[in-house]
Amino acid sequence: MGEEFAEEMEMKVKTTLKKPHFVMIHGISGGGWCWYKIRCLMENSGYKVSCIDLKGSGIDRTDPNTILSFKEYNNPLLQFLSSLNDNEKVILVGHSAGGLSLTDAIHKFAKKISLAVYVAATMLKTGYVTKEDIKDDSTLAAMLLRPGPIQALKSAYFEEGDDAEGVPRIYIKTTHDHVIKPQQQDAMIKKWPPTDVYVLESDHSPFFSAPFTLFGLLVKAAISVGCI
């Protein structure tokens, strides 16, 4: 079913040469490697894909215990966006705590982002402000693949950018998620309503468990806002 959906979405863009640049952001303790299935599907279909390793993640061997600020943790993504040509726009895709990285980027580089897609991700408009905000992301530490910069994540607070609300946002809700539970996802969606919500019947890591369906949804999201 997932493979058929991906093929259906891809057929809709066969006749156009306009294919966007997807930039993939991992969750805490992960790395760019998490997206390898999605990257293969996208590149085989002609899309440009960049998978970012945040500070202390992936191949960056910085001791996460020394990363105390979210600014330092998210710096690789911000540097990447800063290096883009002035007329170049990308689609940001963030998983889990990677949603914080997306929101930070939206506030700082709105004009370089054509779409932000939150995949079972933390979607908080200004970061951690209340105890309820922290609750929305409190179980991540129990799922760490390697030590993560917990202190840096908890310090995530964003000054609202002037153009941030102009960036379309899609939320992909995972219905069998035991990390960021569906009700927690619903709470974030209600608090900061995105442009649209897609529902995916998968666990917390659909790039592993449902890559074809996730690929199809990413293409669908790009089509919905005119990126394709």
Short mmCIF file of N, CA, C and O in Angstrom, two decimals, residues 31-118:
data_model
loop_
_atom_site.label_atom_id
_atom_site.label_comp_id
_atom_site.label_asym_id
_atom_site.label_seq_id
_atom_site.Cartn_x
_atom_site.Cartn_y
_atom_site.Cartn_z
N GLY A 31 20.92 11.17 13.58
CA GLY A 31 21.88 11.77 12.65
C GLY A 31 21.30 11.74 11.25
O GLY A 31 20.22 11.17 11.02
N GLY A 32 22.02 12.34 10.31
CA GLY A 32 21.56 12.35 8.94
C GLY A 32 21.33 10.94 8.40
O GLY A 32 20.50 10.74 7.51
N TRP A 33 22.05 9.96 8.96
CA TRP A 33 21.93 8.57 8.51
C TRP A 33 20.51 8.02 8.69
O TRP A 33 20.11 7.09 7.98
N CYS A 34 19.73 8.59 9.62
CA CYS A 34 18.37 8.09 9.87
C CYS A 34 17.49 8.13 8.62
O CYS A 34 16.55 7.35 8.50
N TRP A 35 17.83 9.04 7.71
CA TRP A 35 16.98 9.26 6.54
C TRP A 35 17.42 8.45 5.32
O TRP A 35 16.96 8.71 4.21
N TYR A 36 18.27 7.44 5.49
CA TYR A 36 18.87 6.80 4.32
C TYR A 36 17.85 6.17 3.38
O TYR A 36 18.02 6.22 2.16
N LYS A 37 16.76 5.59 3.91
CA LYS A 37 15.74 5.00 3.03
C LYS A 37 15.02 6.07 2.23
O LYS A 37 14.81 5.94 1.02
N ILE A 38 14.63 7.15 2.92
CA ILE A 38 13.94 8.26 2.26
C ILE A 38 14.87 8.92 1.25
O ILE A 38 14.46 9.27 0.13
N ARG A 39 16.13 9.08 1.62
CA ARG A 39 17.09 9.72 0.71
C ARG A 39 17.23 8.92 -0.57
O ARG A 39 17.25 9.48 -1.68
N CYS A 40 17.32 7.60 -0.45
CA CYS A 40 17.44 6.75 -1.64
C CYS A 40 16.21 6.88 -2.53
O CYS A 40 16.33 7.01 -3.75
N LEU A 41 15.02 6.85 -1.93
CA LEU A 41 13.79 6.98 -2.70
C LEU A 41 13.73 8.32 -3.43
O LEU A 41 13.36 8.40 -4.60
N MET A 42 14.11 9.37 -2.73
CA MET A 42 14.05 10.72 -3.31
C MET A 42 15.08 10.92 -4.41
O MET A 42 14.76 11.43 -5.49
N GLU A 43 16.31 10.53 -4.15
CA GLU A 43 17.36 10.72 -5.14
C GLU A 43 17.12 9.86 -6.38
O GLU A 43 17.40 10.30 -7.50
N ASN A 44 16.58 8.67 -6.18
CA ASN A 44 16.25 7.82 -7.33
C ASN A 44 15.13 8.41 -8.17
O ASN A 44 14.97 8.06 -9.35
N SER A 45 14.34 9.31 -7.56
CA SER A 45 13.26 9.98 -8.27
C SER A 45 13.67 11.37 -8.76
O SER A 45 12.83 12.12 -9.25
N GLY A 46 14.94 11.70 -8.59
CA GLY A 46 15.45 12.95 -9.14
C GLY A 46 15.43 14.15 -8.21
O GLY A 46 15.76 15.27 -8.63
N TYR A 47 15.07 13.96 -6.95
CA TYR A 47 15.06 15.07 -6.01
C TYR A 47 16.45 15.30 -5.42
O TYR A 47 17.24 14.36 -5.27
N LYS A 48 16.73 16.54 -5.07
CA LYS A 48 17.95 16.86 -4.36
C LYS A 48 17.67 16.75 -2.86
O LYS A 48 16.67 17.26 -2.37
N VAL A 49 18.56 16.08 -2.14
CA VAL A 49 18.35 15.84 -0.70
C VAL A 49 19.63 16.13 0.06
O VAL A 49 20.72 15.71 -0.34
N SER A 50 19.48 16.86 1.16
CA SER A 50 20.60 17.09 2.08
C SER A 50 20.17 16.62 3.47
O SER A 50 19.07 16.94 3.92
N CYS A 51 21.02 15.84 4.12
CA CYS A 51 20.74 15.34 5.47
C CYS A 51 21.75 15.94 6.43
O CYS A 51 22.95 15.67 6.32
N ILE A 52 21.28 16.77 7.33
CA ILE A 52 22.15 17.53 8.22
C ILE A 52 22.45 16.76 9.50
O ILE A 52 21.56 16.14 10.09
N ASP A 53 23.70 16.80 9.94
CA ASP A 53 24.09 16.31 11.26
C ASP A 53 24.18 17.52 12.19
O ASP A 53 25.02 18.41 11.97
N LEU A 54 23.33 17.58 13.20
CA LEU A 54 23.41 18.67 14.16
C LEU A 54 24.61 18.45 15.09
O LEU A 54 25.22 17.39 15.08
N LYS A 55 24.94 19.45 15.86
CA LYS A 55 26.13 19.39 16.72
C LYS A 55 26.07 18.21 17.68
O LYS A 55 25.06 18.00 18.38
N GLY A 56 27.11 17.42 17.70
CA GLY A 56 27.17 16.26 18.59
C GLY A 56 26.35 15.09 18.11
O GLY A 56 26.08 14.16 18.87
N SER A 57 25.96 15.10 16.83
CA SER A 57 25.10 14.05 16.29
C SER A 57 25.71 13.47 15.02
O SER A 57 26.54 14.11 14.37
N GLY A 58 25.26 12.26 14.64
CA GLY A 58 25.77 11.65 13.42
C GLY A 58 27.27 11.50 13.45
O GLY A 58 27.83 10.95 14.40
N ILE A 59 27.94 12.01 12.42
CA ILE A 59 29.40 11.89 12.34
C ILE A 59 30.12 12.97 13.13
O ILE A 59 31.35 12.93 13.24
N ASP A 60 29.38 13.92 13.68
CA ASP A 60 29.99 14.95 14.55
C ASP A 60 30.16 14.35 15.94
O ASP A 60 29.19 14.08 16.65
N ARG A 61 31.40 14.13 16.33
CA ARG A 61 31.67 13.41 17.58
C ARG A 61 31.85 14.31 18.79
O ARG A 61 32.38 13.90 19.82
N THR A 62 31.36 15.55 18.71
CA THR A 62 31.42 16.44 19.86
C THR A 62 30.69 15.80 21.05
O THR A 62 29.60 15.23 20.89
N ASP A 63 31.29 15.87 22.22
CA ASP A 63 30.67 15.33 23.43
C ASP A 63 29.36 16.10 23.70
O ASP A 63 29.38 17.30 23.94
N PRO A 64 28.20 15.44 23.64
CA PRO A 64 26.93 16.14 23.82
C PRO A 64 26.80 16.81 25.19
O PRO A 64 26.04 17.78 25.33
N ASN A 65 27.54 16.32 26.17
CA ASN A 65 27.48 16.93 27.51
C ASN A 65 28.11 18.31 27.54
O ASN A 65 27.91 19.07 28.49
N THR A 66 28.88 18.64 26.49
CA THR A 66 29.51 19.97 26.44
C THR A 66 28.65 20.97 25.65
O THR A 66 29.01 22.14 25.56
N ILE A 67 27.55 20.50 25.07
CA ILE A 67 26.68 21.38 24.27
C ILE A 67 25.56 21.86 25.19
O ILE A 67 24.62 21.11 25.50
N LEU A 68 25.64 23.11 25.62
CA LEU A 68 24.72 23.61 26.64
C LEU A 68 23.67 24.57 26.10
O LEU A 68 22.72 24.90 26.81
N SER A 69 23.82 25.01 24.86
CA SER A 69 22.84 25.94 24.30
C SER A 69 22.24 25.39 23.02
O SER A 69 22.92 24.71 22.25
N PHE A 70 20.97 25.69 22.80
CA PHE A 70 20.33 25.24 21.57
C PHE A 70 20.95 25.93 20.37
O PHE A 70 21.03 25.33 19.28
N LYS A 71 21.40 27.14 20.53
CA LYS A 71 22.05 27.87 19.44
C LYS A 71 23.24 27.09 18.90
O LYS A 71 23.42 26.96 17.69
N GLU A 72 24.06 26.56 19.80
CA GLU A 72 25.22 25.78 19.39
C GLU A 72 24.78 24.46 18.74
O GLU A 72 25.33 24.06 17.70
N TYR A 73 23.80 23.80 19.33
CA TYR A 73 23.31 22.52 18.82
C TYR A 73 22.77 22.65 17.40
O TYR A 73 23.03 21.81 16.53
N ASN A 74 22.04 23.73 17.13
CA ASN A 74 21.39 23.90 15.83
C ASN A 74 22.24 24.64 14.82
O ASN A 74 21.82 24.84 13.68
N ASN A 75 23.43 25.02 15.21
CA ASN A 75 24.28 25.83 14.33
C ASN A 75 24.55 25.18 12.95
O ASN A 75 24.57 25.89 11.94
N PRO A 76 24.76 23.86 12.84
CA PRO A 76 24.99 23.27 11.51
C PRO A 76 23.84 23.54 10.54
O PRO A 76 24.09 23.81 9.35
N LEU A 77 22.60 23.49 11.00
CA LEU A 77 21.48 23.77 10.11
C LEU A 77 21.46 25.25 9.72
O LEU A 77 21.27 25.58 8.54
N LEU A 78 21.67 26.13 10.68
CA LEU A 78 21.64 27.57 10.39
C LEU A 78 22.77 27.96 9.44
O LEU A 78 22.58 28.80 8.55
N GLN A 79 23.93 27.34 9.61
CA GLN A 79 25.05 27.63 8.70
C GLN A 79 24.72 27.14 7.29
O GLN A 79 25.07 27.79 6.31
N PHE A 80 24.10 25.98 7.20
CA PHE A 80 23.71 25.44 5.89
C PHE A 80 22.76 26.41 5.19
O PHE A 80 22.93 26.71 4.01
N LEU A 81 21.74 26.88 5.89
CA LEU A 81 20.77 27.80 5.30
C LEU A 81 21.43 29.12 4.92
O LEU A 81 21.12 29.71 3.89
N SER A 82 22.35 29.56 5.75
CA SER A 82 23.07 30.81 5.47
C SER A 82 23.89 30.70 4.21
O SER A 82 24.11 31.70 3.50
N SER A 83 24.36 29.50 3.87
CA SER A 83 25.24 29.30 2.71
C SER A 83 24.46 29.21 1.40
O SER A 83 25.06 29.25 0.32
N LEU A 84 23.13 29.11 1.45
CA LEU A 84 22.34 29.01 0.24
C LEU A 84 22.35 30.32 -0.54
O LEU A 84 22.46 31.40 0.05
N ASN A 85 22.20 30.22 -1.84
CA ASN A 85 22.07 31.43 -2.66
C ASN A 85 20.83 32.20 -2.25
O ASN A 85 19.84 31.62 -1.77
N ASP A 86 20.84 33.50 -2.45
CA ASP A 86 19.73 34.35 -2.02
C ASP A 86 18.40 33.95 -2.64
O ASP A 86 17.34 34.13 -2.04
N ASN A 87 18.45 33.41 -3.87
CA ASN A 87 17.20 33.06 -4.56
C ASN A 87 16.84 31.58 -4.41
O ASN A 87 15.92 31.10 -5.07
N GLU A 88 17.57 30.85 -3.57
CA GLU A 88 17.32 29.42 -3.40
C GLU A 88 16.44 29.17 -2.18
O GLU A 88 16.68 29.72 -1.11
N LYS A 89 15.41 28.33 -2.36
CA LYS A 89 14.55 27.95 -1.27
C LYS A 89 14.56 26.43 -1.11
O LYS A 89 14.74 25.70 -2.08
N VAL A 90 14.36 25.98 0.13
CA VAL A 90 14.38 24.54 0.41
C VAL A 90 13.13 24.15 1.19
O VAL A 90 12.43 24.99 1.77
N ILE A 91 12.85 22.85 1.19
CA ILE A 91 11.81 22.27 2.04
C ILE A 91 12.51 21.63 3.24
O ILE A 91 13.35 20.74 3.07
N LEU A 92 12.19 22.09 4.44
CA LEU A 92 12.78 21.50 5.65
C LEU A 92 11.86 20.41 6.17
O LEU A 92 10.64 20.59 6.27
N VAL A 93 12.45 19.27 6.51
CA VAL A 93 11.70 18.14 7.09
C VAL A 93 12.37 17.78 8.40
O VAL A 93 13.55 17.43 8.43
N GLY A 94 11.62 17.87 9.50
CA GLY A 94 12.20 17.58 10.80
C GLY A 94 11.46 16.47 11.52
O GLY A 94 10.22 16.42 11.50
N HIS A 95 12.20 15.58 12.16
CA HIS A 95 11.62 14.47 12.91
C HIS A 95 11.84 14.67 14.41
O HIS A 95 12.91 15.10 14.84
N SER A 96 10.80 14.39 15.19
CA SER A 96 10.90 14.38 16.64
C SER A 96 11.43 15.74 17.16
O SER A 96 10.88 16.78 16.82
N ALA A 97 12.51 15.73 17.95
CA ALA A 97 13.05 17.00 18.46
C ALA A 97 13.62 17.86 17.34
O ALA A 97 13.89 19.04 17.55
N GLY A 98 13.78 17.28 16.14
CA GLY A 98 14.22 18.07 14.99
C GLY A 98 13.22 19.16 14.63
O GLY A 98 13.55 20.11 13.93
N GLY A 99 11.98 19.03 15.14
CA GLY A 99 11.00 20.08 14.93
C GLY A 99 11.43 21.40 15.56
O GLY A 99 11.10 22.48 15.03
N LEU A 100 12.15 21.34 16.66
CA LEU A 100 12.67 22.56 17.29
C LEU A 100 13.64 23.26 16.34
O LEU A 100 13.65 24.49 16.23
N SER A 101 14.45 22.47 15.65
CA SER A 101 15.41 23.03 14.69
C SER A 101 14.68 23.72 13.55
O SER A 101 15.09 24.78 13.07
N LEU A 102 13.57 23.10 13.08
CA LEU A 102 12.79 23.71 12.01
C LEU A 102 12.23 25.06 12.43
O LEU A 102 12.30 26.04 11.70
N THR A 103 11.64 25.09 13.63
CA THR A 103 11.04 26.33 14.11
C THR A 103 12.08 27.43 14.27
O THR A 103 11.84 28.59 13.89
N ASP A 104 13.23 27.09 14.79
CA ASP A 104 14.32 28.05 14.90
C ASP A 104 14.69 28.60 13.53
O ASP A 104 14.85 29.81 13.34
N ALA A 105 14.77 27.71 12.54
CA ALA A 105 15.12 28.12 11.18
C ALA A 105 14.04 29.00 10.56
O ALA A 105 14.33 29.96 9.84
N ILE A 106 12.77 28.67 10.83
CA ILE A 106 11.66 29.47 10.30
C ILE A 106 11.76 30.91 10.78
O ILE A 106 11.55 31.86 10.02
N HIS A 107 12.09 31.09 12.05
CA HIS A 107 12.19 32.43 12.61
C HIS A 107 13.39 33.20 12.06
O HIS A 107 13.35 34.43 11.95
N LYS A 108 14.45 32.49 11.71
CA LYS A 108 15.68 33.16 11.28
C LYS A 108 15.85 33.23 9.76
O LYS A 108 16.49 34.16 9.25
N PHE A 109 15.31 32.25 9.03
CA PHE A 109 15.55 32.17 7.58
C PHE A 109 14.26 31.91 6.81
O PHE A 109 14.24 31.11 5.87
N ALA A 110 13.19 32.59 7.17
CA ALA A 110 11.89 32.35 6.55
C ALA A 110 11.93 32.48 5.03
O ALA A 110 11.28 31.72 4.31
N LYS A 111 12.70 33.43 4.52
CA LYS A 111 12.72 33.68 3.08
C LYS A 111 13.44 32.58 2.30
O LYS A 111 13.35 32.55 1.06
N LYS A 112 14.13 31.69 2.99
CA LYS A 112 14.83 30.59 2.31
C LYS A 112 14.10 29.26 2.46
O LYS A 112 14.60 28.22 2.02
N ILE A 113 12.91 29.30 3.07
CA ILE A 113 12.17 28.07 3.34
C ILE A 113 10.81 28.14 2.63
O ILE A 113 9.99 29.01 2.93
N SER A 114 10.58 27.23 1.71
CA SER A 114 9.31 27.22 0.98
C SER A 114 8.24 26.42 1.72
O SER A 114 7.05 26.62 1.53
N LEU A 115 8.69 25.48 2.58
CA LEU A 115 7.77 24.62 3.32
C LEU A 115 8.52 23.97 4.48
O LEU A 115 9.68 23.61 4.34
N ALA A 116 7.82 23.83 5.62
CA ALA A 116 8.38 23.10 6.76
C ALA A 116 7.45 21.93 7.07
O ALA A 116 6.24 22.12 7.23
N VAL A 117 8.01 20.72 7.12
CA VAL A 117 7.23 19.51 7.39
C VAL A 117 7.70 18.91 8.72
O VAL A 117 8.87 18.54 8.86
N TYR A 118 6.78 18.81 9.66
CA TYR A 118 7.07 18.24 10.97
C TYR A 118 6.60 16.79 10.99
O TYR A 118 5.40 16.53 10.88
#
